Tab-separated table of C-alpha atoms in Angstrom:
chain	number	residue	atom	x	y	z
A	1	UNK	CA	210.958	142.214	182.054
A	2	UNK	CA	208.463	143.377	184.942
A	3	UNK	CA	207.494	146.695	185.984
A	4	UNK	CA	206.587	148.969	188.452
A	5	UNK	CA	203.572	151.178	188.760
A	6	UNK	CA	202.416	153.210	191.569
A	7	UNK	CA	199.652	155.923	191.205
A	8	UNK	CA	198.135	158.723	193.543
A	9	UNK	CA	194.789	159.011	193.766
A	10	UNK	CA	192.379	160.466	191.590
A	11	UNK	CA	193.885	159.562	188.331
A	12	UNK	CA	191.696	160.271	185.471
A	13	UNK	CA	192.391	160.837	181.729
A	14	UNK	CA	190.761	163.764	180.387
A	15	UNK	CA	187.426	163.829	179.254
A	16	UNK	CA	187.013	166.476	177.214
A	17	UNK	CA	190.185	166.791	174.761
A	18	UNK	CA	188.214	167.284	172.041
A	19	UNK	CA	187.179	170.605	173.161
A	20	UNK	CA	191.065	172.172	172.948
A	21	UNK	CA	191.100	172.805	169.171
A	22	UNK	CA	193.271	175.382	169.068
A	23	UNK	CA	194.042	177.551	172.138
A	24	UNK	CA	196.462	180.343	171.808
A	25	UNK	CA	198.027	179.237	174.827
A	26	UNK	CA	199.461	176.241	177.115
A	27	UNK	CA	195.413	175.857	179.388
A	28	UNK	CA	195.464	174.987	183.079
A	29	UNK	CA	199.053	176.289	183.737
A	30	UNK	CA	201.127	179.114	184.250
A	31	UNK	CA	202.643	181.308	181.868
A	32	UNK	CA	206.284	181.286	180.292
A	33	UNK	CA	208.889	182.594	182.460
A	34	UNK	CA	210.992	185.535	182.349
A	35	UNK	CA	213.662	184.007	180.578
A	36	UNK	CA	212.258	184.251	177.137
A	37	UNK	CA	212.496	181.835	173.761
A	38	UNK	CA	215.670	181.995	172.602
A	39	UNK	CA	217.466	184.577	175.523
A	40	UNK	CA	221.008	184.511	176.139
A	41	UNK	CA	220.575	182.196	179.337
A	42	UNK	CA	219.968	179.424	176.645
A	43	UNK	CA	223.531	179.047	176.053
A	44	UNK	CA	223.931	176.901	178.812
A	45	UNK	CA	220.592	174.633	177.732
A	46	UNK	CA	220.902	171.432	175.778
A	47	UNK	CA	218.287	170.412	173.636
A	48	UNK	CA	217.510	166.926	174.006
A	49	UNK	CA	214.131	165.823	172.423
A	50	UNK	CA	211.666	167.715	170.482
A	51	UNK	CA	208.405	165.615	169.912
A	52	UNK	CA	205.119	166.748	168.231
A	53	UNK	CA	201.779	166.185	169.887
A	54	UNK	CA	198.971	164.388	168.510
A	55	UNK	CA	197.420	166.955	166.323
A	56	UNK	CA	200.845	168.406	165.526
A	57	UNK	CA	199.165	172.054	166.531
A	58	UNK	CA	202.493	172.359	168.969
A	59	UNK	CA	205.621	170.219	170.387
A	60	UNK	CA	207.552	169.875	173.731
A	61	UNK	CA	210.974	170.127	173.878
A	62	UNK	CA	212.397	168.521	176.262
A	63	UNK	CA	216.140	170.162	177.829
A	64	UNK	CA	219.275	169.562	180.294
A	65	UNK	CA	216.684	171.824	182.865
A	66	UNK	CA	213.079	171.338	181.988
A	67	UNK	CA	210.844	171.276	179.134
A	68	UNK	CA	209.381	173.806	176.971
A	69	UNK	CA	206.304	174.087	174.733
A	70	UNK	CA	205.892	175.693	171.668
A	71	UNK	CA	202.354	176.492	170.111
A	72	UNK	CA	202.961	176.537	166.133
A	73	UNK	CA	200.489	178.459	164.446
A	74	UNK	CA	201.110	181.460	165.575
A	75	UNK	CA	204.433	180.275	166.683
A	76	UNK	CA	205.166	180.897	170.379
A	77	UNK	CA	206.878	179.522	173.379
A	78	UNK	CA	203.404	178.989	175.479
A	79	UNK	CA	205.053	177.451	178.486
A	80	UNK	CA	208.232	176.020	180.166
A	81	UNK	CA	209.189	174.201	183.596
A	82	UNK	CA	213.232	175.633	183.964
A	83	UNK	CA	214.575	172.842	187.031
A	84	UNK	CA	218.231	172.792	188.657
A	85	UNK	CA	217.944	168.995	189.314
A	86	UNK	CA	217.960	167.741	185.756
A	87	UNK	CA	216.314	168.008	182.465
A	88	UNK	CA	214.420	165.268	180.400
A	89	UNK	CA	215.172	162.969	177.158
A	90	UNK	CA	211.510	162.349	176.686
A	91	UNK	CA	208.162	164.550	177.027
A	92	UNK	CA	205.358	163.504	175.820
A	93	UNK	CA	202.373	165.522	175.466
A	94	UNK	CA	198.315	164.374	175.217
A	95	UNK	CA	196.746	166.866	172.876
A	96	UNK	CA	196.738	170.464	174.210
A	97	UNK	CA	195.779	169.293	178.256
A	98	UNK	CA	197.848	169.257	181.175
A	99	UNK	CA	198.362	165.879	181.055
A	100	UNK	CA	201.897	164.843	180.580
A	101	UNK	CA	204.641	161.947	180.246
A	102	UNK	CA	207.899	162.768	181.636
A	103	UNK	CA	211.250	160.429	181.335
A	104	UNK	CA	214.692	162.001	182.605
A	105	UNK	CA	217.310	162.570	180.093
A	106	UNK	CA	220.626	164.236	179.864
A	107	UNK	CA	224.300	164.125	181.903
A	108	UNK	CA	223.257	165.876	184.962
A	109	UNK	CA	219.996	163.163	185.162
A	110	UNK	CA	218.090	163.601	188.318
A	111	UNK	CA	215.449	161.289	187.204
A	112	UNK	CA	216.415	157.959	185.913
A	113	UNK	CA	215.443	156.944	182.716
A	114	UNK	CA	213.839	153.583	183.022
A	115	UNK	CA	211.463	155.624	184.909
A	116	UNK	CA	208.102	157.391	183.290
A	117	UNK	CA	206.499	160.096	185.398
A	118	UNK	CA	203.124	160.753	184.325
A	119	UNK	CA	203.087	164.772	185.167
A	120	UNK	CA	199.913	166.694	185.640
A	121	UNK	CA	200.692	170.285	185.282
A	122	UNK	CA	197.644	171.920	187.100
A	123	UNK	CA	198.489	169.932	190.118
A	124	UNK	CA	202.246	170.554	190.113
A	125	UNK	CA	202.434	167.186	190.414
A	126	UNK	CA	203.186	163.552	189.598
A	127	UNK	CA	200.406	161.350	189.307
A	128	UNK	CA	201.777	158.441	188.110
A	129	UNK	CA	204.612	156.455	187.813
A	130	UNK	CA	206.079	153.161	186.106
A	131	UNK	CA	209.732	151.815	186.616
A	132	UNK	CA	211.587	148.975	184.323
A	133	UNK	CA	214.770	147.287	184.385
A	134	UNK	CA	216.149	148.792	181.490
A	135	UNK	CA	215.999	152.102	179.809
A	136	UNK	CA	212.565	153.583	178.509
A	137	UNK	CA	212.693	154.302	174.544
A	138	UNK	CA	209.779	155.921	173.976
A	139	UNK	CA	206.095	156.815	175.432
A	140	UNK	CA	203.085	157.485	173.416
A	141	UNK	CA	199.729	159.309	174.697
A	142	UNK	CA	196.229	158.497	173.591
A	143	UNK	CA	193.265	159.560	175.508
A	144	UNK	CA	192.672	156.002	176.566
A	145	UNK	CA	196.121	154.626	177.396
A	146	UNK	CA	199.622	154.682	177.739
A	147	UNK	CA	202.090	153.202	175.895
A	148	UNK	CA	205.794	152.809	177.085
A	149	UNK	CA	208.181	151.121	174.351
A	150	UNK	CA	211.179	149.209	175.832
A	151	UNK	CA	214.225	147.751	173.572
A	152	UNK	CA	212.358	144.364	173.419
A	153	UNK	CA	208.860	144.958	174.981
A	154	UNK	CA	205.896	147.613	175.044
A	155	UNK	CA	203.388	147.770	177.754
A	156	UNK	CA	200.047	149.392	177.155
A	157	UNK	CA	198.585	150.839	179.969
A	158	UNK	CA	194.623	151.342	181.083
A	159	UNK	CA	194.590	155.525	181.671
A	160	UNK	CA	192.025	155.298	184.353
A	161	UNK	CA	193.948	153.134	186.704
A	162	UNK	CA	197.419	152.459	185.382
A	163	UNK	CA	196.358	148.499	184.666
A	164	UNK	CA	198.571	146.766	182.118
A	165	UNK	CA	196.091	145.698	179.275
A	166	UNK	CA	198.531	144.204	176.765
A	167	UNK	CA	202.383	143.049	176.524
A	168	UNK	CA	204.044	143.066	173.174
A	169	UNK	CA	207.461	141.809	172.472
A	170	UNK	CA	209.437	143.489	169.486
A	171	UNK	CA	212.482	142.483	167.942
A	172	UNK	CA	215.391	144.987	168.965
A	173	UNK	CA	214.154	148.557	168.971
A	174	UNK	CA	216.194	150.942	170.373
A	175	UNK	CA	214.698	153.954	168.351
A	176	UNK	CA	211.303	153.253	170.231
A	177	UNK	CA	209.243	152.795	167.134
A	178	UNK	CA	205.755	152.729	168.341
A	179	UNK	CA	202.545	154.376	166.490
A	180	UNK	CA	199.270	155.008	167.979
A	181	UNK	CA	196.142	156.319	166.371
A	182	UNK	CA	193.922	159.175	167.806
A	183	UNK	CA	190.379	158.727	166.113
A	184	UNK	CA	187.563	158.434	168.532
A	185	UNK	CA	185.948	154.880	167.006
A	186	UNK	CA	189.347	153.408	166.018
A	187	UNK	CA	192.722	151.857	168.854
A	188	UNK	CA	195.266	150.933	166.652
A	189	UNK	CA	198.960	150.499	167.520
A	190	UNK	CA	201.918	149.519	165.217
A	191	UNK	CA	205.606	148.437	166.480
A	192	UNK	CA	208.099	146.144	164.626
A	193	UNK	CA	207.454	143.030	164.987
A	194	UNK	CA	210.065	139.968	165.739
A	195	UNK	CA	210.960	139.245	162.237
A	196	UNK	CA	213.345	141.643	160.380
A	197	UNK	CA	211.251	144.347	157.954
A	198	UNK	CA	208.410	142.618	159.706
A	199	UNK	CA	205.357	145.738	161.263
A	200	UNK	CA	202.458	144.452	163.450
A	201	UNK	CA	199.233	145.913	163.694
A	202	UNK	CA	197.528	146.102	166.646
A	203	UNK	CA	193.642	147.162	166.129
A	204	UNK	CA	192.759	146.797	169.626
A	205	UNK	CA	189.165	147.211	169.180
A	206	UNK	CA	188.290	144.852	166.741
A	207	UNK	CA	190.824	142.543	168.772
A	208	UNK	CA	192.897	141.367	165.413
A	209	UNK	CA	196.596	141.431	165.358
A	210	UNK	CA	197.677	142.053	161.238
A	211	UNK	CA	201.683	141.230	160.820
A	212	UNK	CA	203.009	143.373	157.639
A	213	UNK	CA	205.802	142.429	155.530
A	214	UNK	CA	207.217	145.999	155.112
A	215	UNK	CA	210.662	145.544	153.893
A	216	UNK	CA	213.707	143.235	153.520
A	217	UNK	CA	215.366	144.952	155.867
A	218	UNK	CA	215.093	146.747	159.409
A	219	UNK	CA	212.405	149.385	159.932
A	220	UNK	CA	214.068	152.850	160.500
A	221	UNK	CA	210.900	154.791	160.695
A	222	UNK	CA	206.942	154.658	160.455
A	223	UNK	CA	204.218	156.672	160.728
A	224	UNK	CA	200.066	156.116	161.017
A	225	UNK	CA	197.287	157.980	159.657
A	226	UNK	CA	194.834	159.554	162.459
A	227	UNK	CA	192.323	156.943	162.135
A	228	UNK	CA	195.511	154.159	161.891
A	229	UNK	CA	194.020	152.425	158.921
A	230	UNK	CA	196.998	153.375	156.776
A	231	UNK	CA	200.443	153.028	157.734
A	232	UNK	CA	203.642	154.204	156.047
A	233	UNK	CA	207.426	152.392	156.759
A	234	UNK	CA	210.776	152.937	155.618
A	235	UNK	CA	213.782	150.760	156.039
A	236	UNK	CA	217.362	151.403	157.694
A	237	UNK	CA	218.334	151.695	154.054
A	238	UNK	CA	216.082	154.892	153.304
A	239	UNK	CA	215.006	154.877	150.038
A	240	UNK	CA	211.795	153.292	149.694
A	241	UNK	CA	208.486	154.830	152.060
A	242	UNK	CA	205.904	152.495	151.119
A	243	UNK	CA	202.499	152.617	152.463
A	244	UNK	CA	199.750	149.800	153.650
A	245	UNK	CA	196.355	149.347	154.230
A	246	UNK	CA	196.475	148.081	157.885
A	247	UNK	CA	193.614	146.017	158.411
A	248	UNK	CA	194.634	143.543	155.598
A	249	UNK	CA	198.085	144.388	154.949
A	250	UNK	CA	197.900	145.504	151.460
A	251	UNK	CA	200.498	147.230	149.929
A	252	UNK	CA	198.789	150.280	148.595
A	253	UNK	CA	201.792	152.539	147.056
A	254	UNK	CA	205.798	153.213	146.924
A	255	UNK	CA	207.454	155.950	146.946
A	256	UNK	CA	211.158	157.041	146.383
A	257	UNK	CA	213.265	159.309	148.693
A	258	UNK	CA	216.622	158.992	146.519
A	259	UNK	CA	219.291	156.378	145.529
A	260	UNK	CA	221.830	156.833	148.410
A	261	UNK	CA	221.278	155.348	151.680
A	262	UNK	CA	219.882	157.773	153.878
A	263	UNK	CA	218.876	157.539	157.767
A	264	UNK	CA	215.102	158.511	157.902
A	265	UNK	CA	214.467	160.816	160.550
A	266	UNK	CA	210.801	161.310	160.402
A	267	UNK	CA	207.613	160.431	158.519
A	268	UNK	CA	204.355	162.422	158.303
A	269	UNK	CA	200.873	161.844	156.714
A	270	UNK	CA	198.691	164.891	156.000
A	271	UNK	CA	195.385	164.962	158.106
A	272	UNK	CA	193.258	164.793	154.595
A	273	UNK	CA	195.315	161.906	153.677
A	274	UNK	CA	196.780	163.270	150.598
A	275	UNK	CA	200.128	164.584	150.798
A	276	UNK	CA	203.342	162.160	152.383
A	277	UNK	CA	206.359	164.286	154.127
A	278	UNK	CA	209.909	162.572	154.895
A	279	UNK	CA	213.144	163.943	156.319
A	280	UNK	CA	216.377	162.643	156.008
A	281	UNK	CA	220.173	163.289	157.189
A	282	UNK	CA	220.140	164.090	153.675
A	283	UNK	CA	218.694	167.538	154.558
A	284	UNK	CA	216.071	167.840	152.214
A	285	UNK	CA	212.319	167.332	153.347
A	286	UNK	CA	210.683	165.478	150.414
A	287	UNK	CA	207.116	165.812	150.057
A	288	UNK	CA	205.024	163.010	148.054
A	289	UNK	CA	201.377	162.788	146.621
A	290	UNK	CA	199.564	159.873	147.788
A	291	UNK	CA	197.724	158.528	145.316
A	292	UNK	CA	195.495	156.717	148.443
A	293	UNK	CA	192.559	158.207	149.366
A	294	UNK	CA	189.446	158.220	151.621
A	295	UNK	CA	186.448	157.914	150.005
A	296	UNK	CA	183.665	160.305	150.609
A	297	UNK	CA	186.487	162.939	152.113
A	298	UNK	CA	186.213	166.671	150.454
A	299	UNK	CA	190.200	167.216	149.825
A	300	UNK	CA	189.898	171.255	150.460
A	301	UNK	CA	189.077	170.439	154.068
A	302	UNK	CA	192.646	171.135	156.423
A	303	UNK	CA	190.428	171.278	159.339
A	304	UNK	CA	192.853	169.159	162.404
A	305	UNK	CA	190.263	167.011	163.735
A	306	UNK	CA	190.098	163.699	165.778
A	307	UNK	CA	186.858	162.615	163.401
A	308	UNK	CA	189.054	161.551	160.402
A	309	UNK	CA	187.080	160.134	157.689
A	310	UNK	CA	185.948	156.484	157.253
A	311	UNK	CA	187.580	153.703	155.466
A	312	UNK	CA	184.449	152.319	153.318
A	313	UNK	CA	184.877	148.145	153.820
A	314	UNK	CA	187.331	148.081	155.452
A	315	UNK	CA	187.666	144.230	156.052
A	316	UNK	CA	187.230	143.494	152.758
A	317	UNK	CA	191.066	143.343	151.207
A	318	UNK	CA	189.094	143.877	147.533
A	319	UNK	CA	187.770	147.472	148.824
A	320	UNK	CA	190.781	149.837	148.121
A	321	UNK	CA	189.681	150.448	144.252
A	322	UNK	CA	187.328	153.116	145.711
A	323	UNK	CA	190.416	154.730	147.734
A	324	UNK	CA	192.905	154.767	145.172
A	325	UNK	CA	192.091	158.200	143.097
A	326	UNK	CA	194.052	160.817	140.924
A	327	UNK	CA	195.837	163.691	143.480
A	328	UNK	CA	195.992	166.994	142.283
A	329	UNK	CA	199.677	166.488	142.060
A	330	UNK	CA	201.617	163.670	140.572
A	331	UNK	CA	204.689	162.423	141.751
A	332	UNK	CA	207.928	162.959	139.291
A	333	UNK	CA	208.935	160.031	137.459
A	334	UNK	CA	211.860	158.485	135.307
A	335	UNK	CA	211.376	158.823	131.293
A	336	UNK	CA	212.147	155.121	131.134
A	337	UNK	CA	209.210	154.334	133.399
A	338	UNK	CA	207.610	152.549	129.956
A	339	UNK	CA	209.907	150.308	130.097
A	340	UNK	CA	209.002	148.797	133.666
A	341	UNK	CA	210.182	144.975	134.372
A	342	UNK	CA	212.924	145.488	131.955
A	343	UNK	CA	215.227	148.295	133.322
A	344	UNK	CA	216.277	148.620	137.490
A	345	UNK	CA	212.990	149.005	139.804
A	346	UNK	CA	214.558	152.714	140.332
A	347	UNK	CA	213.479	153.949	136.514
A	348	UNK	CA	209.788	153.247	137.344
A	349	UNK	CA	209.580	155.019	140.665
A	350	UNK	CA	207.732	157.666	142.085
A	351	UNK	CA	209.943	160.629	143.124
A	352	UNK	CA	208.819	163.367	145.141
A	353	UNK	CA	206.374	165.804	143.857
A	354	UNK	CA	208.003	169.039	146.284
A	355	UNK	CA	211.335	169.522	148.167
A	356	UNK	CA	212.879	171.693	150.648
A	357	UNK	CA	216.591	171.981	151.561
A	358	UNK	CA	217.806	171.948	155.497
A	359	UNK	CA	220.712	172.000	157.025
A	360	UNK	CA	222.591	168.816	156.973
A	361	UNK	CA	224.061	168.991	160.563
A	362	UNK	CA	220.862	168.534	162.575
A	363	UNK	CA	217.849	165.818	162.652
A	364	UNK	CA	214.450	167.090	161.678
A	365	UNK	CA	211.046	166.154	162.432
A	366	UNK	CA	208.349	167.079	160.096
A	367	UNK	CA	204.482	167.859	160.099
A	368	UNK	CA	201.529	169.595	158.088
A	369	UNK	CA	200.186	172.668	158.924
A	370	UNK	CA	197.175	174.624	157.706
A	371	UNK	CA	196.596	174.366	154.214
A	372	UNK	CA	199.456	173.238	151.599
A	373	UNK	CA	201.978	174.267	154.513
A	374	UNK	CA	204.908	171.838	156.149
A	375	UNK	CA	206.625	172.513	159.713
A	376	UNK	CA	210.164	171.370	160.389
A	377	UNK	CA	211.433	171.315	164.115
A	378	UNK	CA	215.177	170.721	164.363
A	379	UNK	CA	217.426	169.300	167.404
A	380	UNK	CA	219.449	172.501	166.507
A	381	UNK	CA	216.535	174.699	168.248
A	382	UNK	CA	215.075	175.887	164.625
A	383	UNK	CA	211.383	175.825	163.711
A	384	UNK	CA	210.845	176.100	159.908
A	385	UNK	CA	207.068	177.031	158.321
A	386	UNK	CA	207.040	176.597	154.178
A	387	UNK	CA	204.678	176.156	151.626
A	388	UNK	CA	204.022	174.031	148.626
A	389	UNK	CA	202.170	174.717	145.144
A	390	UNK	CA	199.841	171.452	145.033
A	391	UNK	CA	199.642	171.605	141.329
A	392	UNK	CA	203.255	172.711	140.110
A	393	UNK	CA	205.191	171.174	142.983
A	394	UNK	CA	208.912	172.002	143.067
A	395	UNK	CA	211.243	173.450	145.549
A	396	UNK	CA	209.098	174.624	148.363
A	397	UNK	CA	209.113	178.776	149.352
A	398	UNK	CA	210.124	179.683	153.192
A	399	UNK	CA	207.430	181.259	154.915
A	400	UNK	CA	209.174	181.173	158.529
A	401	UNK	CA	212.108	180.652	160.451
A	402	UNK	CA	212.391	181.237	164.065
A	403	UNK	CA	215.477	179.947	166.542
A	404	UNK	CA	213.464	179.466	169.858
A	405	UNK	CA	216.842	178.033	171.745
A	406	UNK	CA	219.939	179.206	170.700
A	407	UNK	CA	222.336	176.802	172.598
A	408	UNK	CA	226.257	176.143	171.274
A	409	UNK	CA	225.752	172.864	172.802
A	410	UNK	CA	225.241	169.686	169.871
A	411	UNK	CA	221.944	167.665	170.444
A	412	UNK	CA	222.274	164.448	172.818
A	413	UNK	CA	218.710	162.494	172.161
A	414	UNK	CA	216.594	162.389	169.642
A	415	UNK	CA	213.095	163.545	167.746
A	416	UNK	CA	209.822	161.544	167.509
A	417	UNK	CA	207.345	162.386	165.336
């Protein structure tokens, strides 16, 4: 598989992301349109992606006409690009700059999508540009590469000057798994590997490849912690989220959605590392205590930030005793768990400590926000804000609903989380 690039000049990734913590508004662009979040002219928009970025503070949605992003807390449409030549299956944002990754998507496709346009919004402009042979499943942001996941392959890309730095092959990935950490001192990557249930670790930095044995069979779904030194997996069958110490593979807890197969639509970890969020096509979000965490981090602190908290040792596989600690929560589980080794694995599993019930008609993505509080963005064009008691648990209380495109039209593409 070989690939295209061409660049303009003066391609530079930008320096100073750190200092967008939390702008009311989409910086170094213009404002939204007349047509407004959720108008009647939406009736002839398809949804096609929605996609959080790195801090989960806001999310592009990509349409048959454009893209649109959405700030969450407040929640607001900050900005949109409306076009008559075609919309786009993937957008991909880096942190709250004008920075962006751009693949077409949709019926009436003006741009092709084994193409990925690397957009920069304050110069109207495309700055960048890779073409494949086949179809582009996914593209991931960081502030010092690229990453564009193919069904077999993922490139990783040098920001500065578009130079390939690393080829990966995959086994068959047509969801575009691919995760990507965003702490300033750690690079770490995870894909499926080319065994079956198989995850590789990538920590670029340190230049070691770890290959974890996730599950028995394929991976549906994964996510990464900010400073990607834990990573959590489920399978195509859905029931089990287990979660790993990434540098030596550990298995550090398991967790139980349900007993029915379920499609896993998204995973999230909380930024303090102590709370686990899944959706489903079940239509309930499920939200788990992890009984992992880092040492030396305060647990009251929801602050987003890029400077997660170390992992003490963290070559030595003997150095997790210090990280595994009692939450404030504990997960629900079976009377019979006594009797472990003797009944089913099921009667001794953790269950989920809160729940929330969505629609079962549309795909979810899911993320923390601000304190003990969980956003859900669905392909439907809904945007759902709740909240959790982290000591009683339970079913979780609405604290927001908003419909920012109202469409008739069903969703084409997908989510990424």
């Amino acid at each position: 598989m070989s690939s295209q690039v061409s660049t303009s000049r003066g391609l530079h990734p930008p320096e100073k992301i750190m200092a967008y913590e939390s702008p009311p508004t989409w910086p170094l662009s213009v404002p939204t349109s007349k047509a407004e979040a959720g108008s009647s002219d939406d009736q002839e928009v398809r949804l096609l992606s929605v996609s959080w970025n790195q801090d989960c503070g806001c999310f592009a949605a990509g349409t048959s006409n454009g893209f649109r992003i959405f700030n969450c807390d407040p929640f607001k449409e900050t900005f949109r690009r409306d076009l008559k030549s075609g919309g786009f299956g993937i957008v991909e944002m880096l942190f709250r700059c004008n920075i962006l990754a751009l693949v077409g998507g949709g019926s009436n496709m003006h741009y092709p999508p084994n193409k990925v346009m690397i957009w920069d919004d304050h110069q109207s402009r495309c700055i960048g540009e890779f073409t494949f042979r086949s179809d582009v499943r996914a593209v991931k942001l960081g502030k010092d590469n690229i990453v564009i996941v193919l069904e077999t392959k993922i490139y990783v890309y040098n920001f500065t000057d578009l130079k390939m730095l690393h080829q990966i092959e995959t086994l068959s990935n047509p969801k575009g798994l691919c995760c990507l950490s965003h702490h300033s001192n750690t690079s770490v990557l995870a894909c499926p590997g080319l065994s079956q249930g198989h995850v590789r670790v990538e920590h670029f930095g340190l230049k070691v490849t770890k290959m974890i044995t996730a599950h028995d069979s394929h991976i549906s779904c994964m996510a990464l912690t900010m400073d990607g030194l834990l990573l959590a997996t489920a399978s195509m069958k859905g029931t089990l989220i287990r979660i790993f110490n990434t540098m030596d593979g550990t298995r550090l807890q398991e967790v139980r959605r349900g007993l029915d197969k379920a499609e896993i639509y998204s995973i999230a970890l909380s930024p303090n590392v102590q709370w686990l969020a899944v959706s489903s096509d079940k239509g309930t979000v499920h939200i788990f205590s992890l009984k992992v965490r880092v040492a030396g981090e305060d647990s009251s602190n929801d602050q987003r930030t890029l400077e997660a908290p170390r992992m003490d040792h963290q070559n030595s596989s003997t150095s997790m005793d210090p990280l595994i600690q009692t939450n404030t929560g504990s997960n629900a589980s079976s009377s019979l768990s006594f009797m472990k080794g003797i009944l089913p694995k099921y009667f001794s599993s953790e269950w989920s400590f809160a729940q929330f019930h969505l629609p079962e008609v549309t795909r979810y993505i899911v993320a923390f926000g601000a304190q003990n509080t969980v956003m859900m963005v669905g392909l439907d064009g809904s945007f759902y804000r709740c909240i959790f008691d982290q000591v009683s648990g339970g079913q979780m209380t609405q604290k927001e609903y908003s419909r920012f495109l109202k469409t008739d039209y069903p969703p084409l593409r997908t989510l990424t989380a």
